[in-house]
Amino acid sequence: METAELTAEPKAALDKETQALRCEALAFGHCLVGKPPSELEIQRYIAAQPILFPDAASPREERLLAYCRKHPAAVAYLDAAQGVLGPENLLRKKILAMTAILETTPQHSEHFLSRDYSRLQLLARLGWTGFRAVLRVLLGIPLLKIVGH
Amino acid sequence: MDTVDAIVVGSGAAGVNAAWPLVEAGLRVRMLDFGNKDRHYESLIAHKSWSELRRSDPHQHRYFVGDQLEGIPFGDVRVGAQLTPPRLFISEDCERFLPVDSSTFAVTESLAEGGLASGWGAGVFPFDDADLADAPINRQDLAPHYEAVAERIGVSGDQGDLQPFFGECSSMMPPLEIDSAGEQVFKRYQKRRDALRAAGFHLGKTRLAACSELHRGRGPHPHLDMDFWADAKRAVYRPRWTLEELKAFENFEYQDRRLVEHFNEVPGGVEVCVRNISNGQQERQRSRSLVMAAGALGSTRIVLRSLGMHDRPVPVLCNPYTYVPVLNTGMWGKPCKDRRHSLAQLTALSFSPGDRSRYTQAQLYSYRSLLLFKLIKESPLSRVDSMALLRLMQPLLGIIGIHHGDRPTPDKTLRLRAGGNGQDRLEIEYVQSKAEQAAQLADEKRVLACFRKLGCWPIKKISPGHGAAIHYAGSLPMGAESGEPGCDQDCRLNGTRSVYLADGCVFPSIPAKGLTFTIMANADRVGTGLARSLQSGALRAGVRE
Ligand SMILES: Cc1cc2nc3c(=O)[nH]c(=O)nc-3n(C[C@H](O)[C@H](O)[C@H](O)COP(=O)(O)OP(=O)(O)OC[C@H]3O[C@@H](n4cnc5c(N)ncnc54)[C@H](O)[C@@H]3O)c2cc1C
């Protein structure tokens, strides 16, 4: 999904940096809970930046972030590959910040709260989730190599 | 200013319990304390269960993540993970006022009203004679004080397999309800009990400083799973509950915003030099006696400064600590009760077969209320996959915290160094011998093997580094030779007439059991003994200026 579809606010009104952060918030939120975050959550994400990430991103990190803003569907793959190849990375930290924001919002709590499953259901879900996670790493590594360079 | 009968420094677990018998005896007691408080978060947290708050409170991010996002740990946060945003006031201002230099030992001190126990895990583990073997006191000396403190703070637990190691407690309330994960492990233990006990492994419900019934106006514990965030019904013990009770006495006075810097003995008592933090003024306060309860490191700092013992090495101890995330297979496909407490569900003592005096203490926690994103951070998978996996696995996730005993060696030392800017700093060196490390590894292997038999499969072992247990002790030990920094059996500081020590600094060695209940009982003993001396005139009568 492209950023244009996710953005609700008129872009002209926003300065460039804030607009970039909005796009990030939308991309990460969509990746994590399958729908765009609310305006309040976006604002919390933007407000978190100077506190959590006061330093400028390196050129490589900026390239990855820019790619995620432009191609939100790539977020999970780049994140997965980065998790294996270099977990201490700005992209992953920023997605984690969004995770914390969404986890502590009642609208998204069900994505984080556990549910009771039978043994078989649990096994099936674990199997599928594990398979998807491995697949994302495998597809993400070549993508990361291309985007990161 | 009046000369009071006793000045107590610090309002933590040690301070309030040392003050109690003095105040009860009718003596005039003044407590000096830095006294930081949480003025921010407490009022935001509604009296609801964790899951209800998660589903309904639109302001939850304020306390779960923190207004300054202080709950999102990007650093290597391995010490005091339970210190959530509403608890962070506990260690506020310490870097500035209590500087420590160490590359081998992580220090968490407190300048809070109620001290570190404003966020402690409330585990209560009385020592027995073997645990006190290096001290000039025994279990019998502490027994009446364990009873007095248990009644004061409210203790719950059961008479299970740990009873022989912890002893009787006449005021003990029934245990808090354990959660579904704890129940599964406990059931398995009961099935394999004989074999495990024969292997030196004893398991029971954790004895907690928490009220399962209404006790002194507190409790019963509501099982909201909010214990790391709030103090619902004041069921879990915090020293400030005792402080509030003390404040009701006319002969007790609490002065906060005071940083005690040093003391001098003067005719008729002690002069205490204090910085008033509100106005920056230096104050001198007089008292017939002084009780130091500023935390083991805090008291040691003030004592070494007062005795002019800069650069002099003294011992430092802290229980070596390892924690182990585990998968509790007993929970596979089992429903989870929402009603629960967040503290340690079960406690195990695991004895070394060759040497019954050596043992470890392990506590089993369930992982839920500290939120998923902190675990997601540790996972190498993508955030979204980690989220999905951990959400599925969460009912199975537990943490086993393993504590070992600690004894002094020449490689575990603390020194007070004069600082360039006039502010001195503690310098701590803590290095374990190869033999200590090997013994710990073997003990951990043994205790984890027993937990495996109970369905708890370790995922990885995390050594958060020395000091991480936040159980400091041993720096001014009881029974030290006169002339050495330390104290006598009554905890009177060597070389002084009327200065007493009431916190962890007096224990010459520490067993694997958490020491705070014993700190409190000993503080009660020190206060009781001092009250007797003051009343009998063994220390000169108080005067008004
Ligand atoms: C997260 C956590 C969990 C824990 N869980 C357990 C557990 O389950 N079981 C257990 O046994 N132990 C546990 N502990 C350890 C326990 O909290 C401490 O051992 C205990 O609180 C120490 O009490 P204290 O009164 O000796 O010192 P502190 O709690 O450090 O109190 C010191 C007091 O002195 C004051 N003070 C310090 N310096 C000065 C000064 N210069 N001038 C004026 N005032 C001063 C401070 O304001 C404070 O009031 C835990 C600790 C933590 C942090």
Short mmCIF file of C-alpha atoms in Angstrom, two decimals, chain B residues 1 20 42 53 94-95 146 172 197 204 213 223 234 272 279 287 341 385 397 429 435 447 450 452 454 485 497:
data_model
loop_
_atom_site.label_atom_id
_atom_site.label_comp_id
_atom_site.label_asym_id
_atom_site.label_seq_id
_atom_site.Cartn_x
_atom_site.Cartn_y
_atom_site.Cartn_z
CA MET B 1 16.31 23.45 67.65
CA TRP B 20 8.75 2.30 65.58
CA GLU B 42 -0.45 7.75 41.41
CA LEU B 53 -7.42 -0.73 32.18
CA CYS B 94 20.63 9.67 43.21
CA GLU B 95 23.10 10.29 40.40
CA TYR B 146 10.39 -11.02 63.11
CA MET B 172 0.61 -14.80 59.03
CA ARG B 197 12.82 -32.95 48.07
CA GLY B 204 6.12 -23.32 48.14
CA GLU B 213 -7.13 -10.00 54.58
CA HIS B 223 -5.54 -9.38 42.65
CA ARG B 234 -2.30 -0.55 50.09
CA VAL B 272 24.04 15.87 62.59
CA ASN B 279 16.59 26.31 50.54
CA SER B 287 20.09 14.37 69.36
CA HIS B 341 -1.14 -10.71 41.58
CA ASP B 385 5.96 -11.30 14.06
CA LEU B 397 5.99 -17.19 29.70
CA GLU B 429 35.05 -2.90 42.89
CA ALA B 435 35.43 -20.76 42.47
CA VAL B 447 17.83 -25.60 40.26
CA CYS B 450 14.37 -29.27 38.92
CA ARG B 452 12.46 -28.46 34.02
CA LEU B 454 8.04 -29.06 36.69
CA PRO B 485 34.72 0.16 60.40
CA ARG B 497 28.84 6.03 72.00
#
